[in-house]
PDB file of N, CA and C in Angstrom:
ATOM      1  N   MET A   1     -44.784-179.103 -66.324  1.00  0.00           N
ATOM      2  CA  MET A   1     -46.079-178.404 -67.227  1.00  0.00           C
ATOM      3  C   MET A   1     -45.582-177.382 -67.494  1.00  0.00           C
ATOM      4  N   THR A   2     -46.081-177.135 -68.743  1.00  0.00           N
ATOM      5  CA  THR A   2     -45.916-175.861 -69.512  1.00  0.00           C
ATOM      6  C   THR A   2     -46.762-175.407 -69.173  1.00  0.00           C
ATOM      7  N   ASN A   3     -46.483-173.343 -69.213  1.00  0.00           N
ATOM      8  CA  ASN A   3     -47.182-172.791 -69.037  1.00  0.00           C
ATOM      9  C   ASN A   3     -47.757-172.755 -70.277  1.00  0.00           C
ATOM     10  N   PRO A   4     -49.166-172.408 -70.056  1.00  0.00           N
ATOM     11  CA  PRO A   4     -49.732-171.677 -71.455  1.00  0.00           C
ATOM     12  C   PRO A   4     -49.546-170.722 -71.956  1.00  0.00           C
ATOM     13  N   SER A   5     -50.042-169.997 -73.276  1.00  0.00           N
ATOM     14  CA  SER A   5     -48.977-169.190 -73.754  1.00  0.00           C
ATOM     15  C   SER A   5     -50.385-168.422 -74.448  1.00  0.00           C
ATOM     16  N   THR A   6     -50.511-166.781 -74.678  1.00  0.00           N
ATOM     17  CA  THR A   6     -51.091-166.558 -75.263  1.00  0.00           C
ATOM     18  C   THR A   6     -49.996-165.526 -76.639  1.00  0.00           C
ATOM     19  N   LEU A   7     -50.529-165.311 -78.099  1.00  0.00           N
ATOM     20  CA  LEU A   7     -50.195-164.793 -78.572  1.00  0.00           C
ATOM     21  C   LEU A   7     -51.537-163.361 -79.255  1.00  0.00           C
ATOM     22  N   TYR A   8     -50.824-162.520 -78.656  1.00  0.00           N
ATOM     23  CA  TYR A   8     -51.853-161.464 -79.020  1.00  0.00           C
ATOM     24  C   TYR A   8     -51.002-160.281 -80.569  1.00  0.00           C
ATOM     25  N   ARG A   9     -51.826-160.855 -81.675  1.00  0.00           N
ATOM     26  CA  ARG A   9     -51.179-159.674 -82.794  1.00  0.00           C
ATOM     27  C   ARG A   9     -52.292-159.672 -83.090  1.00  0.00           C
ATOM     28  N   GLY A  10     -52.135-158.521 -84.538  1.00  0.00           N
ATOM     29  CA  GLY A  10     -52.250-157.423 -85.089  1.00  0.00           C
ATOM     30  C   GLY A  10     -52.539-156.025 -84.245  1.00  0.00           C
ATOM     31  N   GLY A  11     -51.894-155.819 -83.736  1.00  0.00           N
ATOM     32  CA  GLY A  11     -52.095-154.871 -82.668  1.00  0.00           C
ATOM     33  C   GLY A  11     -50.841-153.904 -83.288  1.00  0.00           C
ATOM     34  N   VAL A  12     -50.890-152.195 -82.764  1.00  0.00           N
ATOM     35  CA  VAL A  12     -49.857-151.428 -82.969  1.00  0.00           C
ATOM     36  C   VAL A  12     -49.419-151.498 -81.715  1.00  0.00           C
ATOM     37  N   LEU A  13     -48.456-152.175 -81.341  1.00  0.00           N
ATOM     38  CA  LEU A  13     -47.322-151.881 -79.918  1.00  0.00           C
ATOM     39  C   LEU A  13     -46.674-150.648 -79.982  1.00  0.00           C
ATOM     40  N   HIS A  14     -46.380-149.842 -78.781  1.00  0.00           N
ATOM     41  CA  HIS A  14     -45.462-149.041 -78.456  1.00  0.00           C
ATOM     42  C   HIS A  14     -44.255-149.538 -77.739  1.00  0.00           C
ATOM     43  N   CYS A  15     -43.546-150.029 -78.070  1.00  0.00           N
ATOM     44  CA  CYS A  15     -42.065-150.481 -77.432  1.00  0.00           C
ATOM     45  C   CYS A  15     -41.074-150.314 -78.292  1.00  0.00           C
ATOM     46  N   PRO A  16     -40.327-149.389 -77.199  1.00  0.00           N
ATOM     47  CA  PRO A  16     -38.737-149.108 -78.155  1.00  0.00           C
ATOM     48  C   PRO A  16     -37.810-150.222 -78.293  1.00  0.00           C
ATOM     49  N   ALA A  17     -37.850-150.966 -78.035  1.00  0.00           N
ATOM     50  CA  ALA A  17     -37.678-152.907 -77.688  1.00  0.00           C
ATOM     51  C   ALA A  17     -37.714-152.424 -79.358  1.00  0.00           C
ATOM     52  N   ASP A  18     -38.164-152.514 -79.963  1.00  0.00           N
ATOM     53  CA  ASP A  18     -38.688-153.360 -81.512  1.00  0.00           C
ATOM     54  C   ASP A  18     -40.103-152.198 -81.739  1.00  0.00           C
ATOM     55  N   PRO A  19     -39.979-151.416 -82.173  1.00  0.00           N
ATOM     56  CA  PRO A  19     -40.558-149.839 -82.918  1.00  0.00           C
ATOM     57  C   PRO A  19     -41.228-151.078 -84.249  1.00  0.00           C
ATOM     58  N   SER A  20     -41.283-151.644 -84.426  1.00  0.00           N
ATOM     59  CA  SER A  20     -42.244-152.471 -85.727  1.00  0.00           C
ATOM     60  C   SER A  20     -42.669-153.888 -85.231  1.00  0.00           C
ATOM     61  N   ALA A  21     -43.125-154.194 -84.288  1.00  0.00           N
ATOM     62  CA  ALA A  21     -43.690-154.831 -83.423  1.00  0.00           C
ATOM     63  C   ALA A  21     -44.715-154.825 -84.130  1.00  0.00           C
ATOM     64  N   THR A  22     -46.449-155.768 -83.942  1.00  0.00           N
ATOM     65  CA  THR A  22     -47.154-156.046 -84.073  1.00  0.00           C
ATOM     66  C   THR A  22     -47.860-157.290 -83.246  1.00  0.00           C
ATOM     67  N   ALA A  23     -46.726-157.980 -82.213  1.00  0.00           N
ATOM     68  CA  ALA A  23     -47.638-159.068 -81.998  1.00  0.00           C
ATOM     69  C   ALA A  23     -46.472-159.432 -80.196  1.00  0.00           C
ATOM     70  N   LEU A  24     -47.297-159.800 -79.671  1.00  0.00           N
ATOM     71  CA  LEU A  24     -46.456-160.369 -78.341  1.00  0.00           C
ATOM     72  C   LEU A  24     -46.794-161.559 -77.590  1.00  0.00           C
ATOM     73  N   LEU A  25     -46.069-162.477 -77.353  1.00  0.00           N
ATOM     74  CA  LEU A  25     -46.300-163.733 -76.485  1.00  0.00           C
ATOM     75  C   LEU A  25     -46.336-163.226 -75.149  1.00  0.00           C
ATOM     76  N   VAL A  26     -47.532-163.806 -74.396  1.00  0.00           N
ATOM     77  CA  VAL A  26     -47.194-163.727 -72.996  1.00  0.00           C
ATOM     78  C   VAL A  26     -47.311-165.453 -72.495  1.00  0.00           C
ATOM     79  N   SER A  27     -46.410-165.759 -71.852  1.00  0.00           N
ATOM     80  CA  SER A  27     -46.101-167.121 -70.982  1.00  0.00           C
ATOM     81  C   SER A  27     -46.406-166.986 -70.068  1.00  0.00           C
ATOM     82  N   GLY A  28     -46.919-167.388 -68.741  1.00  0.00           N
ATOM     83  CA  GLY A  28     -46.764-167.702 -67.588  1.00  0.00           C
ATOM     84  C   GLY A  28     -46.759-166.002 -66.581  1.00  0.00           C
ATOM     85  N   GLY A  29     -47.526-165.296 -67.439  1.00  0.00           N
ATOM     86  CA  GLY A  29     -47.546-163.877 -66.480  1.00  0.00           C
ATOM     87  C   GLY A  29     -46.358-162.985 -67.094  1.00  0.00           C
ATOM     88  N   ARG A  30     -45.891-163.327 -68.181  1.00  0.00           N
ATOM     89  CA  ARG A  30     -44.835-162.611 -69.192  1.00  0.00           C
ATOM     90  C   ARG A  30     -44.658-162.753 -70.119  1.00  0.00           C
ATOM     91  N   ILE A  31     -43.720-161.159 -70.599  1.00  0.00           N
ATOM     92  CA  ILE A  31     -43.886-161.522 -72.185  1.00  0.00           C
ATOM     93  C   ILE A  31     -42.336-162.033 -72.632  1.00  0.00           C
ATOM     94  N   THR A  32     -42.518-163.004 -73.701  1.00  0.00           N
ATOM     95  CA  THR A  32     -41.601-163.651 -73.821  1.00  0.00           C
ATOM     96  C   THR A  32     -41.285-163.767 -75.006  1.00  0.00           C
ATOM     97  N   TRP A  33     -41.931-163.157 -76.178  1.00  0.00           N
ATOM     98  CA  TRP A  33     -41.387-162.702 -77.167  1.00  0.00           C
ATOM     99  C   TRP A  33     -42.427-161.511 -77.441  1.00  0.00           C
ATOM    100  N   LEU A  34     -41.544-160.677 -79.033  1.00  0.00           N
ATOM    101  CA  LEU A  34     -41.959-159.555 -79.376  1.00  0.00           C
ATOM    102  C   LEU A  34     -41.307-159.214 -80.596  1.00  0.00           C
ATOM    103  N   GLY A  35     -42.616-159.082 -81.588  1.00  0.00           N
ATOM    104  CA  GLY A  35     -42.222-159.494 -83.067  1.00  0.00           C
ATOM    105  C   GLY A  35     -43.048-158.801 -83.944  1.00  0.00           C
ATOM    106  N   VAL A  36     -43.362-158.912 -85.311  1.00  0.00           N
ATOM    107  CA  VAL A  36     -43.947-158.619 -85.987  1.00  0.00           C
ATOM    108  C   VAL A  36     -45.020-160.386 -86.051  1.00  0.00           C
ATOM    109  N   ASP A  37     -46.112-159.793 -86.749  1.00  0.00           N
ATOM    110  CA  ASP A  37     -46.857-160.731 -86.290  1.00  0.00           C
ATOM    111  C   ASP A  37     -46.337-162.415 -87.797  1.00  0.00           C
ATOM    112  N   ALA A  38     -46.116-162.134 -88.935  1.00  0.00           N
ATOM    113  CA  ALA A  38     -45.550-163.375 -89.513  1.00  0.00           C
ATOM    114  C   ALA A  38     -43.911-163.743 -88.902  1.00  0.00           C
ATOM    115  N   ASP A  39     -43.653-163.229 -87.911  1.00  0.00           N
ATOM    116  CA  ASP A  39     -42.445-164.578 -87.261  1.00  0.00           C
ATOM    117  C   ASP A  39     -42.792-164.749 -85.701  1.00  0.00           C
ATOM    118  N   ALA A  40     -44.313-164.573 -85.549  1.00  0.00           N
ATOM    119  CA  ALA A  40     -44.728-165.056 -84.111  1.00  0.00           C
ATOM    120  C   ALA A  40     -44.428-166.806 -83.489  1.00  0.00           C
ATOM    121  N   PRO A  41     -44.375-166.754 -82.735  1.00  0.00           N
ATOM    122  CA  PRO A  41     -44.275-168.451 -82.589  1.00  0.00           C
ATOM    123  C   PRO A  41     -45.519-168.846 -82.220  1.00  0.00           C
ATOM    124  N   ALA A  42     -45.430-170.324 -82.110  1.00  0.00           N
ATOM    125  CA  ALA A  42     -46.707-170.879 -81.869  1.00  0.00           C
ATOM    126  C   ALA A  42     -47.183-170.773 -80.281  1.00  0.00           C
ATOM    127  N   ALA A  43     -48.805-170.490 -79.782  1.00  0.00           N
ATOM    128  CA  ALA A  43     -49.065-170.144 -78.724  1.00  0.00           C
ATOM    129  C   ALA A  43     -50.262-170.907 -78.793  1.00  0.00           C
ATOM    130  N   ASN A  44     -50.522-171.685 -77.152  1.00  0.00           N
ATOM    131  CA  ASN A  44     -51.908-172.330 -77.199  1.00  0.00           C
ATOM    132  C   ASN A  44     -53.551-171.468 -77.218  1.00  0.00           C
ATOM    133  N   ARG A  45     -53.055-170.028 -77.340  1.00  0.00           N
ATOM    134  CA  ARG A  45     -54.038-168.836 -77.483  1.00  0.00           C
ATOM    135  C   ARG A  45     -54.105-168.094 -78.473  1.00  0.00           C
ATOM    136  N   VAL A  46     -54.811-167.731 -79.218  1.00  0.00           N
ATOM    137  CA  VAL A  46     -54.073-166.070 -80.234  1.00  0.00           C
ATOM    138  C   VAL A  46     -55.408-165.586 -80.399  1.00  0.00           C
ATOM    139  N   VAL A  47     -54.775-163.832 -79.776  1.00  0.00           N
ATOM    140  CA  VAL A  47     -55.934-163.164 -79.644  1.00  0.00           C
ATOM    141  C   VAL A  47     -55.622-162.244 -80.659  1.00  0.00           C
ATOM    142  N   ASP A  48     -56.531-161.716 -81.570  1.00  0.00           N
ATOM    143  CA  ASP A  48     -56.734-161.012 -82.848  1.00  0.00           C
ATOM    144  C   ASP A  48     -57.161-159.200 -81.929  1.00  0.00           C
ATOM    145  N   LEU A  49     -55.724-158.785 -81.690  1.00  0.00           N
ATOM    146  CA  LEU A  49     -55.695-157.053 -81.323  1.00  0.00           C
ATOM    147  C   LEU A  49     -56.663-156.372 -82.285  1.00  0.00           C
ATOM    148  N   GLY A  50     -57.082-156.071 -83.480  1.00  0.00           N
ATOM    149  CA  GLY A  50     -57.661-155.855 -84.419  1.00  0.00           C
ATOM    150  C   GLY A  50     -57.474-154.020 -84.314  1.00  0.00           C
ATOM    151  N   GLY A  51     -56.035-154.223 -84.681  1.00  0.00           N
ATOM    152  CA  GLY A  51     -55.420-152.468 -84.585  1.00  0.00           C
ATOM    153  C   GLY A  51     -55.318-151.931 -83.348  1.00  0.00           C
ATOM    154  N   ALA A  52     -55.860-152.483 -82.125  1.00  0.00           N
ATOM    155  CA  ALA A  52     -55.408-152.139 -81.022  1.00  0.00           C
ATOM    156  C   ALA A  52     -54.166-151.337 -80.681  1.00  0.00           C
ATOM    157  N   LEU A  53     -54.068-150.657 -80.003  1.00  0.00           N
ATOM    158  CA  LEU A  53     -53.127-150.087 -79.197  1.00  0.00           C
ATOM    159  C   LEU A  53     -52.572-151.238 -77.842  1.00  0.00           C
ATOM    160  N   VAL A  54     -51.198-151.011 -77.502  1.00  0.00           N
ATOM    161  CA  VAL A  54     -50.984-152.180 -77.406  1.00  0.00           C
ATOM    162  C   VAL A  54     -49.550-151.413 -76.136  1.00  0.00           C
ATOM    163  N   THR A  55     -49.588-151.193 -75.184  1.00  0.00           N
ATOM    164  CA  THR A  55     -48.127-151.115 -74.644  1.00  0.00           C
ATOM    165  C   THR A  55     -47.556-151.383 -73.311  1.00  0.00           C
ATOM    166  N   PRO A  56     -46.529-152.442 -73.727  1.00  0.00           N
ATOM    167  CA  PRO A  56     -46.250-153.063 -72.700  1.00  0.00           C
ATOM    168  C   PRO A  56     -45.148-152.633 -71.893  1.00  0.00           C
ATOM    169  N   ALA A  57     -44.705-153.128 -70.465  1.00  0.00           N
ATOM    170  CA  ALA A  57     -44.165-152.585 -69.681  1.00  0.00           C
ATOM    171  C   ALA A  57     -45.340-151.058 -68.735  1.00  0.00           C
ATOM    172  N   PHE A  58     -45.731-150.712 -69.432  1.00  0.00           N
ATOM    173  CA  PHE A  58     -46.220-149.362 -68.679  1.00  0.00           C
ATOM    174  C   PHE A  58     -47.049-149.627 -67.137  1.00  0.00           C
ATOM    175  N   VAL A  59     -46.456-149.508 -66.538  1.00  0.00           N
ATOM    176  CA  VAL A  59     -47.407-150.023 -65.211  1.00  0.00           C
ATOM    177  C   VAL A  59     -48.216-148.626 -64.104  1.00  0.00           C
ATOM    178  N   ASP A  60     -47.899-147.753 -64.615  1.00  0.00           N
ATOM    179  CA  ASP A  60     -48.123-146.406 -64.342  1.00  0.00           C
ATOM    180  C   ASP A  60     -49.834-146.834 -64.416  1.00  0.00           C
ATOM    181  N   ALA A  61     -50.893-146.232 -63.159  1.00  0.00           N
ATOM    182  CA  ALA A  61     -52.183-146.616 -63.506  1.00  0.00           C
ATOM    183  C   ALA A  61     -52.614-145.267 -63.350  1.00  0.00           C
ATOM    184  N   HIS A  62     -52.258-144.273 -64.144  1.00  0.00           N
ATOM    185  CA  HIS A  62     -53.184-143.233 -64.512  1.00  0.00           C
ATOM    186  C   HIS A  62     -52.780-142.532 -65.607  1.00  0.00           C
ATOM    187  N   VAL A  63     -53.266-141.810 -66.272  1.00  0.00           N
ATOM    188  CA  VAL A  63     -52.842-141.064 -67.704  1.00  0.00           C
ATOM    189  C   VAL A  63     -53.917-139.505 -67.690  1.00  0.00           C
ATOM    190  N   HIS A  64     -52.562-138.855 -68.399  1.00  0.00           N
ATOM    191  CA  HIS A  64     -53.074-137.299 -68.218  1.00  0.00           C
ATOM    192  C   HIS A  64     -53.324-137.113 -69.115  1.00  0.00           C
ATOM    193  N   ALA A  65     -54.906-137.192 -69.237  1.00  0.00           N
ATOM    194  CA  ALA A  65     -56.075-137.048 -70.787  1.00  0.00           C
ATOM    195  C   ALA A  65     -55.926-136.206 -71.466  1.00  0.00           C
ATOM    196  N   THR A  66     -55.559-134.801 -70.606  1.00  0.00           N
ATOM    197  CA  THR A  66     -55.122-133.381 -71.842  1.00  0.00           C
ATOM    198  C   THR A  66     -53.988-133.566 -72.064  1.00  0.00           C
ATOM    199  N   ASP A  67     -53.171-134.081 -71.600  1.00  0.00           N
ATOM    200  CA  ASP A  67     -51.908-134.078 -72.591  1.00  0.00           C
ATOM    201  C   ASP A  67     -51.580-135.405 -73.764  1.00  0.00           C
ATOM    202  N   THR A  68     -52.505-136.404 -73.392  1.00  0.00           N
ATOM    203  CA  THR A  68     -52.468-137.534 -73.894  1.00  0.00           C
ATOM    204  C   THR A  68     -53.401-137.194 -75.240  1.00  0.00           C
ATOM    205  N   GLY A  69     -54.592-136.444 -75.001  1.00  0.00           N
ATOM    206  CA  GLY A  69     -55.246-135.954 -76.062  1.00  0.00           C
ATOM    207  C   GLY A  69     -54.291-135.171 -77.043  1.00  0.00           C
ATOM    208  N   LEU A  70     -53.738-134.172 -76.658  1.00  0.00           N
ATOM    209  CA  LEU A  70     -52.542-133.770 -77.094  1.00  0.00           C
ATOM    210  C   LEU A  70     -51.623-134.056 -78.437  1.00  0.00           C
ATOM    211  N   ALA A  71     -51.122-135.016 -77.574  1.00  0.00           N
ATOM    212  CA  ALA A  71     -50.116-135.929 -78.324  1.00  0.00           C
ATOM    213  C   ALA A  71     -50.150-136.648 -79.239  1.00  0.00           C
ATOM    214  N   LEU A  72     -51.637-136.972 -79.228  1.00  0.00           N
ATOM    215  CA  LEU A  72     -52.344-137.316 -80.521  1.00  0.00           C
ATOM    216  C   LEU A  72     -52.796-136.780 -81.577  1.00  0.00           C
ATOM    217  N   SER A  73     -53.758-136.053 -81.063  1.00  0.00           N
ATOM    218  CA  SER A  73     -54.326-134.621 -82.136  1.00  0.00           C
ATOM    219  C   SER A  73     -53.769-133.336 -81.956  1.00  0.00           C
ATOM    220  N   GLY A  74     -53.073-133.119 -81.755  1.00  0.00           N
ATOM    221  CA  GLY A  74     -52.429-131.661 -81.676  1.00  0.00           C
ATOM    222  C   GLY A  74     -51.002-131.476 -82.314  1.00  0.00           C
ATOM    223  N   LEU A  75     -50.408-130.211 -82.609  1.00  0.00           N
ATOM    224  CA  LEU A  75     -49.153-129.999 -83.293  1.00  0.00           C
ATOM    225  C   LEU A  75     -47.873-130.154 -82.263  1.00  0.00           C
ATOM    226  N   ASP A  76     -47.464-131.330 -83.254  1.00  0.00           N
ATOM    227  CA  ASP A  76     -45.665-131.398 -82.595  1.00  0.00           C
ATOM    228  C   ASP A  76     -45.148-130.168 -82.734  1.00  0.00           C
ATOM    229  N   LEU A  77     -44.589-129.605 -81.966  1.00  0.00           N
ATOM    230  CA  LEU A  77     -43.454-128.318 -82.077  1.00  0.00           C
ATOM    231  C   LEU A  77     -42.105-128.991 -81.407  1.00  0.00           C
ATOM    232  N   SER A  78     -41.879-129.774 -81.111  1.00  0.00           N
ATOM    233  CA  SER A  78     -41.037-130.410 -80.516  1.00  0.00           C
ATOM    234  C   SER A  78     -39.384-130.258 -81.304  1.00  0.00           C
ATOM    235  N   GLY A  79     -40.064-130.272 -82.612  1.00  0.00           N
ATOM    236  CA  GLY A  79     -38.473-130.780 -83.488  1.00  0.00           C
ATOM    237  C   GLY A  79     -38.902-128.571 -84.010  1.00  0.00           C
ATOM    238  N   VAL A  80     -39.464-127.655 -83.759  1.00  0.00           N
ATOM    239  CA  VAL A  80     -38.703-126.396 -84.228  1.00  0.00           C
ATOM    240  C   VAL A  80     -37.617-125.775 -83.394  1.00  0.00           C
ATOM    241  N   ARG A  81     -37.081-124.844 -84.244  1.00  0.00           N
ATOM    242  CA  ARG A  81     -35.697-124.283 -83.787  1.00  0.00           C
ATOM    243  C   ARG A  81     -35.593-122.551 -83.512  1.00  0.00           C
ATOM    244  N   SER A  82     -37.042-122.306 -84.138  1.00  0.00           N
ATOM    245  CA  SER A  82     -36.946-120.641 -84.547  1.00  0.00           C
ATOM    246  C   SER A  82     -38.240-120.686 -84.716  1.00  0.00           C
ATOM    247  N   ALA A  83     -38.282-118.952 -84.458  1.00  0.00           N
ATOM    248  CA  ALA A  83     -39.678-118.722 -84.066  1.00  0.00           C
ATOM    249  C   ALA A  83     -40.281-118.651 -85.461  1.00  0.00           C
ATOM    250  N   GLY A  84     -39.489-118.632 -86.625  1.00  0.00           N
ATOM    251  CA  GLY A  84     -39.861-118.905 -88.465  1.00  0.00           C
ATOM    252  C   GLY A  84     -40.647-119.872 -88.119  1.00  0.00           C
ATOM    253  N   GLU A  85     -39.304-120.905 -87.842  1.00  0.00           N
ATOM    254  CA  GLU A  85     -39.837-122.957 -87.956  1.00  0.00           C
ATOM    255  C   GLU A  85     -41.527-122.609 -86.912  1.00  0.00           C
ATOM    256  N   LEU A  86     -41.583-121.802 -85.965  1.00  0.00           N
ATOM    257  CA  LEU A  86     -43.111-122.058 -85.337  1.00  0.00           C
ATOM    258  C   LEU A  86     -43.999-121.637 -86.511  1.00  0.00           C
ATOM    259  N   LEU A  87     -43.698-120.789 -86.470  1.00  0.00           N
ATOM    260  CA  LEU A  87     -45.016-119.967 -87.289  1.00  0.00           C
ATOM    261  C   LEU A  87     -45.464-120.382 -88.877  1.00  0.00           C
ATOM    262  N   ASP A  88     -44.353-120.863 -89.147  1.00  0.00           N
ATOM    263  CA  ASP A  88     -44.623-122.080 -90.513  1.00  0.00           C
ATOM    264  C   ASP A  88     -45.332-123.313 -89.990  1.00  0.00           C
ATOM    265  N   ALA A  89     -45.014-124.167 -89.379  1.00  0.00           N
ATOM    266  CA  ALA A  89     -45.382-124.754 -88.548  1.00  0.00           C
ATOM    267  C   ALA A  89     -46.908-125.235 -88.238  1.00  0.00           C
ATOM    268  N   VAL A  90     -47.389-123.830 -87.155  1.00  0.00           N
ATOM    269  CA  VAL A  90     -48.592-123.448 -86.923  1.00  0.00           C
ATOM    270  C   VAL A  90     -49.604-123.163 -88.174  1.00  0.00           C
ATOM    271  N   ALA A  91     -48.950-122.672 -89.335  1.00  0.00           N
ATOM    272  CA  ALA A  91     -49.701-121.906 -90.502  1.00  0.00           C
ATOM    273  C   ALA A  91     -49.803-122.979 -90.665  1.00  0.00           C
ATOM    274  N   GLY A  92     -48.745-123.996 -91.664  1.00  0.00           N
ATOM    275  CA  GLY A  92     -49.169-125.259 -92.408  1.00  0.00           C
ATOM    276  C   GLY A  92     -50.079-126.112 -91.645  1.00  0.00           C
ATOM    277  N   PHE A  93     -50.343-126.823 -89.998  1.00  0.00           N
ATOM    278  CA  PHE A  93     -51.435-127.688 -89.307  1.00  0.00           C
ATOM    279  C   PHE A  93     -52.532-126.635 -89.402  1.00  0.00           C
ATOM    280  N   ALA A  94     -52.738-125.631 -89.351  1.00  0.00           N
ATOM    281  CA  ALA A  94     -54.349-124.345 -89.355  1.00  0.00           C
ATOM    282  C   ALA A  94     -54.677-124.950 -90.705  1.00  0.00           C
ATOM    283  N   ALA A  95     -53.682-124.580 -91.765  1.00  0.00           N
ATOM    284  CA  ALA A  95     -54.463-125.040 -93.066  1.00  0.00           C
ATOM    285  C   ALA A  95     -55.087-126.182 -93.421  1.00  0.00           C
ATOM    286  N   GLY A  96     -55.103-127.516 -92.187  1.00  0.00           N
ATOM    287  CA  GLY A  96     -55.703-127.918 -92.389  1.00  0.00           C
ATOM    288  C   GLY A  96     -57.101-128.476 -91.408  1.00  0.00           C
ATOM    289  N   LEU A  97     -57.530-127.347 -91.076  1.00  0.00           N
ATOM    290  CA  LEU A  97     -58.352-127.637 -90.436  1.00  0.00           C
ATOM    291  C   LEU A  97     -59.365-125.930 -90.307  1.00  0.00           C
ATOM    292  N   PRO A  98     -60.502-126.414 -89.779  1.00  0.00           N
ATOM    293  CA  PRO A  98     -61.928-125.399 -90.047  1.00  0.00           C
ATOM    294  C   PRO A  98     -61.263-124.241 -89.459  1.00  0.00           C
ATOM    295  N   ALA A  99     -61.646-123.364 -90.002  1.00  0.00           N
ATOM    296  CA  ALA A  99     -61.294-121.703 -90.376  1.00  0.00           C
ATOM    297  C   ALA A  99     -61.716-121.348 -88.572  1.00  0.00           C
ATOM    298  N   ASP A 100     -62.736-121.965 -88.282  1.00  0.00           N
ATOM    299  CA  ASP A 100     -62.812-121.343 -86.009  1.00  0.00           C
ATOM    300  C   ASP A 100     -62.157-122.210 -85.172  1.00  0.00           C
ATOM    301  N   ALA A 101     -61.278-123.673 -85.846  1.00  0.00           N
ATOM    302  CA  ALA A 101     -60.642-124.474 -85.708  1.00  0.00           C
ATOM    303  C   ALA A 101     -59.277-123.197 -84.671  1.00  0.00           C
ATOM    304  N   VAL A 102     -59.565-124.498 -83.277  1.00  0.00           N
ATOM    305  CA  VAL A 102     -58.235-123.781 -81.907  1.00  0.00           C
ATOM    306  C   VAL A 102     -56.904-124.987 -82.387  1.00  0.00           C
ATOM    307  N   VAL A 103     -55.987-124.194 -82.467  1.00  0.00           N
ATOM    308  CA  VAL A 103     -54.484-124.863 -82.851  1.00  0.00           C
ATOM    309  C   VAL A 103     -53.787-125.169 -81.383  1.00  0.00           C
ATOM    310  N   LEU A 104     -53.951-126.429 -81.131  1.00  0.00           N
ATOM    311  CA  LEU A 104     -53.245-126.720 -79.712  1.00  0.00           C
ATOM    312  C   LEU A 104     -52.015-127.782 -80.295  1.00  0.00           C
ATOM    313  N   GLY A 105     -50.876-127.082 -79.743  1.00  0.00           N
ATOM    314  CA  GLY A 105     -49.389-127.070 -79.926  1.00  0.00           C
ATOM    315  C   GLY A 105     -49.175-128.003 -77.972  1.00  0.00           C
ATOM    316  N   HIS A 106     -48.013-128.389 -78.683  1.00  0.00           N
ATOM    317  CA  HIS A 106     -46.988-128.987 -77.526  1.00  0.00           C
ATOM    318  C   HIS A 106     -45.572-129.562 -77.627  1.00  0.00           C
ATOM    319  N   GLY A 107     -44.922-129.221 -76.275  1.00  0.00           N
ATOM    320  CA  GLY A 107     -43.047-129.228 -77.065  1.00  0.00           C
ATOM    321  C   GLY A 107     -42.566-128.339 -77.701  1.00  0.00           C
ATOM    322  N   TRP A 108     -43.098-127.128 -77.510  1.00  0.00           N
ATOM    323  CA  TRP A 108     -42.202-125.755 -77.702  1.00  0.00           C
ATOM    324  C   TRP A 108     -41.309-126.121 -76.897  1.00  0.00           C
ATOM    325  N   ASP A 109     -39.922-125.712 -77.292  1.00  0.00           N
ATOM    326  CA  ASP A 109     -38.985-125.478 -75.957  1.00  0.00           C
ATOM    327  C   ASP A 109     -38.477-123.625 -76.917  1.00  0.00           C
ATOM    328  N   GLU A 110     -39.036-122.556 -76.038  1.00  0.00           N
ATOM    329  CA  GLU A 110     -38.356-121.555 -76.199  1.00  0.00           C
ATOM    330  C   GLU A 110     -36.680-120.999 -75.816  1.00  0.00           C
ATOM    331  N   SER A 111     -36.458-122.553 -75.895  1.00  0.00           N
ATOM    332  CA  SER A 111     -35.087-121.482 -74.895  1.00  0.00           C
ATOM    333  C   SER A 111     -34.266-122.052 -75.789  1.00  0.00           C
ATOM    334  N   ARG A 112     -34.131-122.605 -76.874  1.00  0.00           N
ATOM    335  CA  ARG A 112     -32.974-123.505 -77.918  1.00  0.00           C
ATOM    336  C   ARG A 112     -33.474-122.033 -79.098  1.00  0.00           C
TER     337      ARG A 112
END
């Protein structure tokens, strides 16, 4: 007997194995294929993800909501290498915010 398969397509997949992936196939409770929608294999069932985020292989049952929010909407300073670059990055980011907004940054490593 063949395992029923489900193709999940049209999503945003966070998967280092294939950063361009927009679809995945699940058979027998396991991911059996990962790639772009156009190359997707046939499946018994197709689910349109409507652009939803899919994070295959994440099995941790909790999230740090504040850190996740910062990563999604804050200022990523992980590539900044000097105090001058830091100030430029903050000024550039703040320029796109309302005058009374608070800038929340993450990733700054002052030891570099």
